[in-house]
mmCIF file of C-alpha atoms and ligand atoms in Angstrom:
data_model
loop_
_atom_site.group_PDB
_atom_site.id
_atom_site.type_symbol
_atom_site.label_atom_id
_atom_site.label_comp_id
_atom_site.label_asym_id
_atom_site.label_seq_id
_atom_site.Cartn_x
_atom_site.Cartn_y
_atom_site.Cartn_z
ATOM 1 C CA UNK A 1 0.000 0.000 0.000
ATOM 2 C CA UNK A 2 1.246 3.484 -0.870
ATOM 3 C CA UNK A 3 1.254 6.232 1.800
ATOM 4 C CA UNK A 4 -1.428 8.927 1.947
ATOM 5 C CA UNK A 5 0.836 11.306 3.803
ATOM 6 C CA UNK A 6 4.469 11.787 2.882
ATOM 7 C CA UNK A 7 7.002 13.815 4.842
ATOM 8 C CA UNK A 8 10.303 14.504 3.114
ATOM 9 C CA UNK A 9 13.462 15.948 4.636
ATOM 10 C CA UNK A 10 15.918 15.591 7.486
ATOM 11 C CA UNK A 11 15.856 12.846 10.061
ATOM 12 C CA UNK A 12 18.487 13.592 12.682
ATOM 13 C CA UNK A 13 19.325 12.909 16.274
ATOM 14 C CA UNK A 14 19.090 15.683 18.801
ATOM 15 C CA UNK A 15 21.562 15.909 21.655
ATOM 16 C CA UNK A 16 20.614 18.517 24.190
ATOM 17 C CA UNK A 17 21.590 20.250 27.385
ATOM 18 C CA UNK A 18 19.454 18.794 30.157
ATOM 19 C CA UNK A 19 18.780 22.169 31.820
ATOM 20 C CA UNK A 20 18.205 25.739 30.692
ATOM 21 C CA UNK A 21 21.011 28.281 30.916
ATOM 22 C CA UNK A 22 23.825 25.879 29.893
ATOM 23 C CA UNK A 23 25.377 27.481 26.784
ATOM 24 C CA UNK A 24 27.245 25.219 24.370
ATOM 25 C CA UNK A 25 30.421 27.307 24.093
ATOM 26 C CA UNK A 26 31.827 25.556 27.155
ATOM 27 C CA UNK A 27 31.990 21.948 28.374
ATOM 28 C CA UNK A 28 28.982 20.436 30.083
ATOM 29 C CA UNK A 29 26.529 17.596 30.107
ATOM 30 C CA UNK A 30 24.340 16.510 27.196
ATOM 31 C CA UNK A 31 21.487 14.044 26.992
ATOM 32 C CA UNK A 32 20.384 12.074 23.958
ATOM 33 C CA UNK A 33 20.403 10.926 21.235
ATOM 34 C CA UNK A 34 16.717 11.607 20.618
ATOM 35 C CA UNK A 35 15.104 10.929 17.240
ATOM 36 C CA UNK A 36 14.297 14.309 15.702
ATOM 37 C CA UNK A 37 14.203 16.563 12.640
ATOM 38 C CA UNK A 38 11.085 18.588 11.869
ATOM 39 C CA UNK A 39 9.820 16.348 9.015
ATOM 40 C CA UNK A 40 10.613 13.218 11.037
ATOM 41 C CA UNK A 41 8.651 14.469 14.053
ATOM 42 C CA UNK A 42 5.756 15.391 11.779
ATOM 43 C CA UNK A 43 5.829 11.894 10.227
ATOM 44 C CA UNK A 44 5.728 10.197 13.630
ATOM 45 C CA UNK A 45 2.951 12.502 14.842
ATOM 46 C CA UNK A 46 0.919 11.798 11.681
ATOM 47 C CA UNK A 47 1.423 8.036 12.025
ATOM 48 C CA UNK A 48 0.248 8.094 15.646
ATOM 49 C CA UNK A 49 -2.912 9.817 14.417
ATOM 50 C CA UNK A 50 -3.601 6.772 12.251
ATOM 51 C CA UNK A 51 -2.443 8.011 8.844
ATOM 52 C CA UNK A 52 -0.544 5.740 6.424
ATOM 53 C CA UNK A 53 2.737 7.707 6.367
ATOM 54 C CA UNK A 54 5.880 7.460 4.280
ATOM 55 C CA UNK A 55 9.158 9.179 5.147
ATOM 56 C CA UNK A 56 11.599 10.203 2.413
ATOM 57 C CA UNK A 57 15.101 11.121 3.556
ATOM 58 C CA UNK A 58 18.541 9.782 4.368
ATOM 59 C CA UNK A 59 20.379 8.521 7.437
ATOM 60 C CA UNK A 60 23.911 7.189 7.909
ATOM 61 C CA UNK A 61 24.981 3.595 8.310
ATOM 62 C CA UNK A 62 25.713 4.163 11.994
ATOM 63 C CA UNK A 63 24.114 3.806 15.416
ATOM 64 C CA UNK A 64 22.169 7.061 15.053
ATOM 65 C CA UNK A 65 20.837 5.939 11.678
ATOM 66 C CA UNK A 66 19.718 2.639 13.206
ATOM 67 C CA UNK A 67 18.009 4.526 16.022
ATOM 68 C CA UNK A 68 16.016 6.581 13.498
ATOM 69 C CA UNK A 69 15.142 3.725 11.148
ATOM 70 C CA UNK A 70 14.047 1.515 14.060
ATOM 71 C CA UNK A 71 11.952 4.343 15.406
ATOM 72 C CA UNK A 72 10.170 4.873 12.071
ATOM 73 C CA UNK A 73 9.518 1.140 11.707
ATOM 74 C CA UNK A 74 8.176 0.939 15.282
ATOM 75 C CA UNK A 75 5.808 3.812 14.508
ATOM 76 C CA UNK A 76 4.507 2.035 11.389
ATOM 77 C CA UNK A 77 6.083 4.503 8.941
ATOM 78 C CA UNK A 78 6.956 3.270 5.464
ATOM 79 C CA UNK A 79 10.735 3.522 4.939
ATOM 80 C CA UNK A 80 10.908 2.399 1.287
ATOM 81 C CA UNK A 81 12.541 5.738 0.400
ATOM 82 C CA UNK A 82 14.671 6.200 3.495
ATOM 83 C CA UNK A 83 18.117 6.030 1.892
ATOM 84 C CA UNK A 84 21.488 5.155 3.439
ATOM 85 C CA UNK A 85 24.041 7.004 1.249
ATOM 86 C CA UNK A 86 27.563 5.589 1.550
ATOM 87 C CA UNK A 87 30.135 7.699 3.372
ATOM 88 C CA UNK A 88 27.702 9.985 5.218
ATOM 89 C CA UNK A 89 27.108 10.054 8.963
ATOM 90 C CA UNK A 90 23.621 10.610 10.360
ATOM 91 C CA UNK A 91 22.657 14.254 10.909
ATOM 92 C CA UNK A 92 22.980 15.669 14.411
ATOM 93 C CA UNK A 93 21.582 18.790 16.077
ATOM 94 C CA UNK A 94 22.966 19.977 19.407
ATOM 95 C CA UNK A 95 20.532 22.165 21.325
ATOM 96 C CA UNK A 96 20.715 24.402 24.367
ATOM 97 C CA UNK A 97 17.939 26.345 26.029
ATOM 98 C CA UNK A 98 18.719 29.938 26.977
ATOM 99 C CA UNK A 99 17.418 31.623 30.129
ATOM 100 C CA UNK A 100 15.112 33.827 27.994
ATOM 101 C CA UNK A 101 13.362 30.748 26.574
ATOM 102 C CA UNK A 102 15.108 30.801 23.191
ATOM 103 C CA UNK A 103 17.101 27.888 21.775
ATOM 104 C CA UNK A 104 20.567 27.713 20.285
ATOM 105 C CA UNK A 105 21.370 25.045 17.682
ATOM 106 C CA UNK A 106 24.621 23.566 16.367
ATOM 107 C CA UNK A 107 23.773 21.563 13.248
ATOM 108 C CA UNK A 108 25.873 18.797 11.694
ATOM 109 C CA UNK A 109 23.477 18.328 8.838
ATOM 110 C CA UNK A 110 24.346 19.797 5.449
ATOM 111 C CA UNK A 111 27.253 17.409 4.838
ATOM 112 C CA UNK A 112 25.637 14.557 6.702
ATOM 113 C CA UNK A 113 23.310 11.954 5.197
ATOM 114 C CA UNK A 114 20.390 14.382 5.562
ATOM 115 C CA UNK A 115 21.918 16.663 2.918
ATOM 116 C CA UNK A 116 22.545 13.806 0.472
ATOM 117 C CA UNK A 117 19.083 13.438 -1.036
ATOM 118 C CA UNK A 118 18.624 13.463 -4.837
ATOM 119 C CA UNK A 119 15.599 13.884 -7.130
ATOM 120 C CA UNK A 120 16.388 10.826 -9.231
ATOM 121 C CA UNK A 121 15.921 8.663 -6.122
ATOM 122 C CA UNK A 122 12.174 9.415 -6.200
ATOM 123 C CA UNK A 123 9.621 7.488 -8.235
ATOM 124 C CA UNK A 124 6.268 8.926 -9.318
ATOM 125 C CA UNK A 125 4.505 5.685 -8.414
ATOM 126 C CA UNK A 126 5.207 6.210 -4.693
ATOM 127 C CA UNK A 127 2.907 9.247 -4.828
ATOM 128 C CA UNK A 128 -0.059 7.481 -6.437
ATOM 129 C CA UNK A 129 -2.248 7.566 -3.283
ATOM 130 C CA UNK A 130 -0.978 10.837 -1.836
ATOM 131 C CA UNK A 131 -3.293 13.242 -0.008
ATOM 132 C CA UNK A 132 -0.655 15.395 1.712
ATOM 133 C CA UNK A 133 2.991 16.127 1.039
ATOM 134 C CA UNK A 134 4.656 17.932 3.946
ATOM 135 C CA UNK A 135 7.887 19.888 3.582
ATOM 136 C CA UNK A 136 9.832 21.895 6.145
ATOM 137 C CA UNK A 137 11.842 24.957 5.135
ATOM 138 C CA UNK A 138 14.758 23.593 7.158
ATOM 139 C CA UNK A 139 15.200 20.971 4.408
ATOM 140 C CA UNK A 140 15.292 23.511 1.557
ATOM 141 C CA UNK A 141 18.335 25.266 3.028
ATOM 142 C CA UNK A 142 20.448 22.091 3.384
ATOM 143 C CA UNK A 143 21.590 21.737 -0.218
ATOM 144 C CA UNK A 144 20.551 22.381 -3.816
ATOM 145 C CA UNK A 145 20.020 18.632 -4.141
ATOM 146 C CA UNK A 146 17.601 18.643 -1.193
ATOM 147 C CA UNK A 147 15.708 21.543 -2.744
ATOM 148 C CA UNK A 148 15.471 19.804 -6.116
ATOM 149 C CA UNK A 149 14.314 16.590 -4.448
ATOM 150 C CA UNK A 150 11.589 18.481 -2.574
ATOM 151 C CA UNK A 151 10.499 20.169 -5.813
ATOM 152 C CA UNK A 152 10.315 16.792 -7.565
ATOM 153 C CA UNK A 153 8.201 15.418 -4.709
ATOM 154 C CA UNK A 154 5.932 18.456 -5.002
ATOM 155 C CA UNK A 155 5.527 17.886 -8.761
ATOM 156 C CA UNK A 156 4.666 14.198 -8.248
ATOM 157 C CA UNK A 157 2.194 15.179 -5.507
ATOM 158 C CA UNK A 158 0.371 17.755 -7.623
ATOM 159 C CA UNK A 159 0.316 15.393 -10.613
ATOM 160 C CA UNK A 160 -1.502 12.851 -8.435
ATOM 161 C CA UNK A 161 -4.033 15.350 -7.051
ATOM 162 C CA UNK A 162 -2.385 15.588 -3.615
ATOM 163 C CA UNK A 163 -2.107 18.699 -1.488
ATOM 164 C CA UNK A 164 1.013 20.377 -0.205
ATOM 165 C CA UNK A 165 1.678 21.734 3.266
ATOM 166 C CA UNK A 166 4.708 23.846 4.108
ATOM 167 C CA UNK A 167 6.173 24.786 7.497
ATOM 168 C CA UNK A 168 8.835 27.498 7.033
ATOM 169 C CA UNK A 169 10.811 26.399 10.131
ATOM 170 C CA UNK A 170 13.299 29.241 9.669
ATOM 171 C CA UNK A 171 16.647 28.301 11.201
ATOM 172 C CA UNK A 172 19.143 31.185 11.215
ATOM 173 C CA UNK A 173 21.860 28.740 12.266
ATOM 174 C CA UNK A 174 21.449 27.092 8.827
ATOM 175 C CA UNK A 175 20.992 30.172 6.613
ATOM 176 C CA UNK A 176 20.256 33.909 7.066
ATOM 177 C CA UNK A 177 16.539 34.698 6.814
ATOM 178 C CA UNK A 178 16.865 36.875 3.681
ATOM 179 C CA UNK A 179 18.430 33.992 1.750
ATOM 180 C CA UNK A 180 15.929 31.474 3.098
ATOM 181 C CA UNK A 181 13.089 33.657 1.878
ATOM 182 C CA UNK A 182 14.360 33.497 -1.691
ATOM 183 C CA UNK A 183 14.746 29.739 -1.599
ATOM 184 C CA UNK A 184 11.283 29.344 -0.062
ATOM 185 C CA UNK A 185 9.439 31.481 -2.638
ATOM 186 C CA UNK A 186 8.221 28.736 -5.024
ATOM 187 C CA UNK A 187 7.177 26.546 -2.079
ATOM 188 C CA UNK A 188 5.317 29.392 -0.347
ATOM 189 C CA UNK A 189 3.448 30.029 -3.587
ATOM 190 C CA UNK A 190 2.559 26.365 -4.163
ATOM 191 C CA UNK A 191 1.398 25.580 -0.617
ATOM 192 C CA UNK A 192 -2.240 24.623 0.037
ATOM 193 C CA UNK A 193 -1.590 24.971 3.768
ATOM 194 C CA UNK A 194 1.119 27.225 5.225
ATOM 195 C CA UNK A 195 2.060 26.654 8.860
ATOM 196 C CA UNK A 196 4.441 29.404 10.083
ATOM 197 C CA UNK A 197 4.863 30.604 13.646
ATOM 198 C CA UNK A 198 3.805 34.209 14.045
ATOM 199 C CA UNK A 199 7.488 35.252 14.200
ATOM 200 C CA UNK A 200 8.176 33.406 10.943
ATOM 201 C CA UNK A 201 5.223 35.118 9.257
ATOM 202 C CA UNK A 202 6.739 38.478 10.240
ATOM 203 C CA UNK A 203 10.206 37.498 9.007
ATOM 204 C CA UNK A 204 8.962 36.083 5.703
ATOM 205 C CA UNK A 205 6.932 39.184 4.815
ATOM 206 C CA UNK A 206 9.054 41.900 6.442
ATOM 207 C CA UNK A 207 5.961 42.983 8.298
ATOM 208 C CA UNK A 208 5.527 43.123 12.061
ATOM 209 C CA UNK A 209 1.728 43.259 11.938
ATOM 210 C CA UNK A 210 0.251 39.760 12.326
ATOM 211 C CA UNK A 211 -2.797 40.398 10.192
ATOM 212 C CA UNK A 212 -0.911 42.029 7.320
ATOM 213 C CA UNK A 213 1.779 39.346 7.402
ATOM 214 C CA UNK A 214 -0.793 36.536 7.266
ATOM 215 C CA UNK A 215 -2.743 38.205 4.464
ATOM 216 C CA UNK A 216 0.452 38.728 2.468
ATOM 217 C CA UNK A 217 1.208 35.016 2.775
ATOM 218 C CA UNK A 218 -2.396 34.169 1.885
ATOM 219 C CA UNK A 219 -2.210 36.181 -1.345
ATOM 220 C CA UNK A 220 -5.238 35.691 -3.569
ATOM 221 C CA UNK A 221 -4.824 31.955 -3.971
ATOM 222 C CA UNK A 222 -7.007 29.287 -2.388
ATOM 223 C CA UNK A 223 -4.787 28.638 0.650
ATOM 224 C CA UNK A 224 -5.008 28.251 4.387
ATOM 225 C CA UNK A 225 -2.421 30.148 6.443
ATOM 226 C CA UNK A 226 -2.087 29.181 10.100
ATOM 227 C CA UNK A 227 -0.129 31.408 12.469
ATOM 228 C CA UNK A 228 1.146 29.298 15.368
ATOM 229 C CA UNK A 229 1.336 31.290 18.596
ATOM 230 C CA UNK A 230 2.900 28.933 21.135
ATOM 231 C CA UNK A 231 0.886 28.752 24.378
ATOM 232 C CA UNK A 232 -1.594 31.313 22.970
ATOM 233 C CA UNK A 233 -2.842 28.875 20.287
ATOM 234 C CA UNK A 234 -3.199 29.844 16.636
ATOM 235 C CA UNK A 235 -4.905 32.068 14.067
ATOM 236 C CA UNK A 236 -6.293 30.542 10.877
ATOM 237 C CA UNK A 237 -6.580 32.663 7.720
ATOM 238 C CA UNK A 238 -8.473 31.494 4.661
ATOM 239 C CA UNK A 239 -10.699 32.896 1.918
ATOM 240 C CA UNK A 240 -13.516 32.938 4.503
ATOM 241 C CA UNK A 241 -11.649 35.239 6.923
ATOM 242 C CA UNK A 242 -9.631 34.933 10.126
ATOM 243 C CA UNK A 243 -10.256 32.780 13.164
ATOM 244 C CA UNK A 244 -8.335 33.115 16.463
ATOM 245 C CA UNK A 245 -8.368 29.863 18.398
ATOM 246 C CA UNK A 246 -6.911 29.982 21.952
ATOM 247 C CA UNK A 247 -4.432 27.389 23.181
ATOM 248 C CA UNK A 248 -4.723 25.034 26.143
ATOM 249 C CA UNK A 249 -3.031 25.705 29.488
ATOM 250 C CA UNK A 250 -0.409 23.016 30.202
ATOM 251 C CA UNK A 251 2.912 22.786 31.978
ATOM 252 C CA UNK A 252 5.607 23.126 29.324
ATOM 253 C CA UNK A 253 8.390 20.574 29.801
ATOM 254 C CA UNK A 254 9.978 20.680 26.317
ATOM 255 C CA UNK A 255 8.699 22.981 23.533
ATOM 256 C CA UNK A 256 10.567 21.174 20.733
ATOM 257 C CA UNK A 257 8.270 19.380 18.314
ATOM 258 C CA UNK A 258 5.071 21.205 19.256
ATOM 259 C CA UNK A 259 4.854 22.803 15.849
ATOM 260 C CA UNK A 260 5.334 19.509 14.026
ATOM 261 C CA UNK A 261 2.706 17.687 16.120
ATOM 262 C CA UNK A 262 0.396 20.647 15.513
ATOM 263 C CA UNK A 263 1.034 20.351 11.745
ATOM 264 C CA UNK A 264 0.248 16.623 11.655
ATOM 265 C CA UNK A 265 -2.968 17.093 13.601
ATOM 266 C CA UNK A 266 -4.050 20.055 11.480
ATOM 267 C CA UNK A 267 -3.638 18.156 8.189
ATOM 268 C CA UNK A 268 -5.326 15.056 9.593
ATOM 269 C CA UNK A 269 -8.352 17.089 10.681
ATOM 270 C CA UNK A 270 -8.558 18.918 7.328
ATOM 271 C CA UNK A 271 -8.638 15.482 5.658
ATOM 272 C CA UNK A 272 -11.579 14.546 7.875
ATOM 273 C CA UNK A 273 -13.433 17.554 6.448
ATOM 274 C CA UNK A 274 -13.771 19.175 9.870
ATOM 275 C CA UNK A 275 -14.509 22.902 10.227
ATOM 276 C CA UNK A 276 -11.460 25.148 10.513
ATOM 277 C CA UNK A 277 -12.376 25.898 14.126
ATOM 278 C CA UNK A 278 -12.588 22.219 15.125
ATOM 279 C CA UNK A 279 -9.419 21.551 13.137
ATOM 280 C CA UNK A 280 -7.532 24.344 14.926
ATOM 281 C CA UNK A 281 -8.685 23.191 18.376
ATOM 282 C CA UNK A 282 -7.593 19.636 17.576
ATOM 283 C CA UNK A 283 -4.192 20.912 16.408
ATOM 284 C CA UNK A 284 -3.783 23.205 19.443
ATOM 285 C CA UNK A 285 -4.482 20.226 21.694
ATOM 286 C CA UNK A 286 -1.877 18.135 19.842
ATOM 287 C CA UNK A 287 0.707 20.944 20.238
ATOM 288 C CA UNK A 288 -0.136 21.385 23.918
ATOM 289 C CA UNK A 289 0.201 17.656 24.627
ATOM 290 C CA UNK A 290 3.514 17.596 22.753
ATOM 291 C CA UNK A 291 5.151 20.116 25.110
ATOM 292 C CA UNK A 292 4.247 18.154 28.236
ATOM 293 C CA UNK A 293 6.904 15.469 27.574
ATOM 294 C CA UNK A 294 10.695 15.587 27.316
ATOM 295 C CA UNK A 295 12.029 14.745 23.855
ATOM 296 C CA UNK A 296 11.138 16.077 20.408
ATOM 297 C CA UNK A 297 8.571 13.422 19.440
ATOM 298 C CA UNK A 298 7.871 11.597 22.697
ATOM 299 C CA UNK A 299 4.803 13.754 23.355
ATOM 300 C CA UNK A 300 3.130 13.176 19.958
ATOM 301 C CA UNK A 301 -0.422 12.172 20.910
ATOM 302 C CA UNK A 302 -2.918 9.709 19.432
ATOM 303 C CA UNK A 303 -6.371 10.826 18.345
ATOM 304 C CA UNK A 304 -8.033 9.401 21.463
ATOM 305 C CA UNK A 305 -5.491 11.159 23.705
ATOM 306 C CA UNK A 306 -6.311 14.446 21.981
ATOM 307 C CA UNK A 307 -10.054 13.895 22.255
ATOM 308 C CA UNK A 308 -9.833 12.994 25.951
ATOM 309 C CA UNK A 309 -7.654 16.055 26.576
ATOM 310 C CA UNK A 310 -10.145 18.381 24.832
ATOM 311 C CA UNK A 311 -13.045 16.860 26.806
ATOM 312 C CA UNK A 312 -11.239 17.589 30.083
ATOM 313 C CA UNK A 313 -10.493 21.242 29.211
HETATM 314 P P1 ATP B 1 8.706 23.797 16.983
HETATM 315 O O1 ATP B 1 9.591 23.874 18.172
HETATM 316 O O2 ATP B 1 8.162 22.436 16.761
HETATM 317 O O3 ATP B 1 9.304 24.407 15.751
HETATM 318 P P2 ATP B 1 6.941 25.987 16.654
HETATM 319 O O4 ATP B 1 7.805 27.098 17.151
HETATM 320 O O5 ATP B 1 6.840 25.716 15.213
HETATM 321 O O6 ATP B 1 7.407 24.679 17.390
HETATM 322 P P3 ATP B 1 4.824 26.788 18.458
HETATM 323 O O7 ATP B 1 4.038 27.998 18.128
HETATM 324 O O8 ATP B 1 5.803 26.855 19.569
HETATM 325 O O9 ATP B 1 5.442 26.200 17.116
HETATM 326 O O10 ATP B 1 3.807 25.616 18.851
HETATM 327 C C1 ATP B 1 2.888 25.088 17.930
HETATM 328 C C2 ATP B 1 1.536 24.942 18.576
HETATM 329 O O11 ATP B 1 1.632 24.066 19.710
HETATM 330 C C3 ATP B 1 0.951 26.240 19.095
HETATM 331 O O12 ATP B 1 0.271 26.915 18.067
HETATM 332 C C4 ATP B 1 0.028 25.713 20.191
HETATM 333 O O13 ATP B 1 -1.164 25.208 19.627
HETATM 334 C C5 ATP B 1 0.821 24.544 20.769
HETATM 335 N N1 ATP B 1 1.697 24.955 21.878
HETATM 336 C C6 ATP B 1 3.014 25.250 21.824
HETATM 337 N N2 ATP B 1 3.512 25.582 23.018
HETATM 338 C C7 ATP B 1 2.484 25.489 23.890
HETATM 339 C C8 ATP B 1 2.334 25.687 25.308
HETATM 340 N N3 ATP B 1 3.354 26.076 26.069
HETATM 341 N N4 ATP B 1 1.112 25.496 25.864
HETATM 342 C C9 ATP B 1 0.072 25.120 25.105
HETATM 343 N N5 ATP B 1 0.141 24.910 23.774
HETATM 344 C C10 ATP B 1 1.325 25.084 23.167
HETATM 345 MG MG1 MG B 2 8.251 25.351 13.800
#
């Protein structure tokens, strides 16, 4: 059976400081490896929600690569197009949490397996059942080959009547924002669903007003633009207007991966044909549950966990 949802991009392991306020420019303790990478987290979150998911990407022939492949298999994700290019180690991201709540990243990614992805590795047939292709901007800035592979996947998706969702996931540690914007342009234009954080919407449009930024991204096409607002929830813009949907109050243990779990839940609910309001509540609940557990994808909830959580709030 071919997947209905395909995530393409970097699978990596994350190795992080256990506590906030431990900068990485001096020795100290790390914990990990944790399976991570925005598209990988989204794939796991989508699989837990019951979707037939395929992951396209590359890992090394090493312990970290085994960790990721085993994880995907355990989650029921199709790995037919998870490559193991010779001579490349698995991608790694080191992360620290600053006292002001921000994160610092050190990426070993571009020259790792994650960056060694090529369009000719894809086959149109894999996309024959596709409903959603999901791409993260963090993949587009890895290499020209990654960008071309994503574009090929997008072409195969559109040719098969599938829809395309794009999360900008701007990472200044990978590329300055101005350059990312240029590389993103064709993907921003082609997206059926755009899933930026509110800060990313500002950065991508050079506009500090939420409403104007969202409407600029919306353009006059038939798109949905969702501004993710952390604990405050999200705002959904579409041809029918704007909807602010508040978040759920939870104790935040680890914010990493909230956006990706939100994305998976949002696309799943759109596929169900739910209203945008019900869809946004479902996605907010998925994001809220995600931050209550340590580890990038450990908090990805199932549909019944989300429904129980909403009932109790
Ligand atoms: P990521 O670290 O995965 O890139 P992000 O920065 O893309 O995350 P956020 O806006 O932080 O995205 O979170 C996505 C969604 O998850 C929010 O829109 C909200 O619904 C939910 N969420 C995130 N943080 C919290 C929180 N502290 N409490 C409740 N809900 C949250
Ligand atoms: Mg994000």
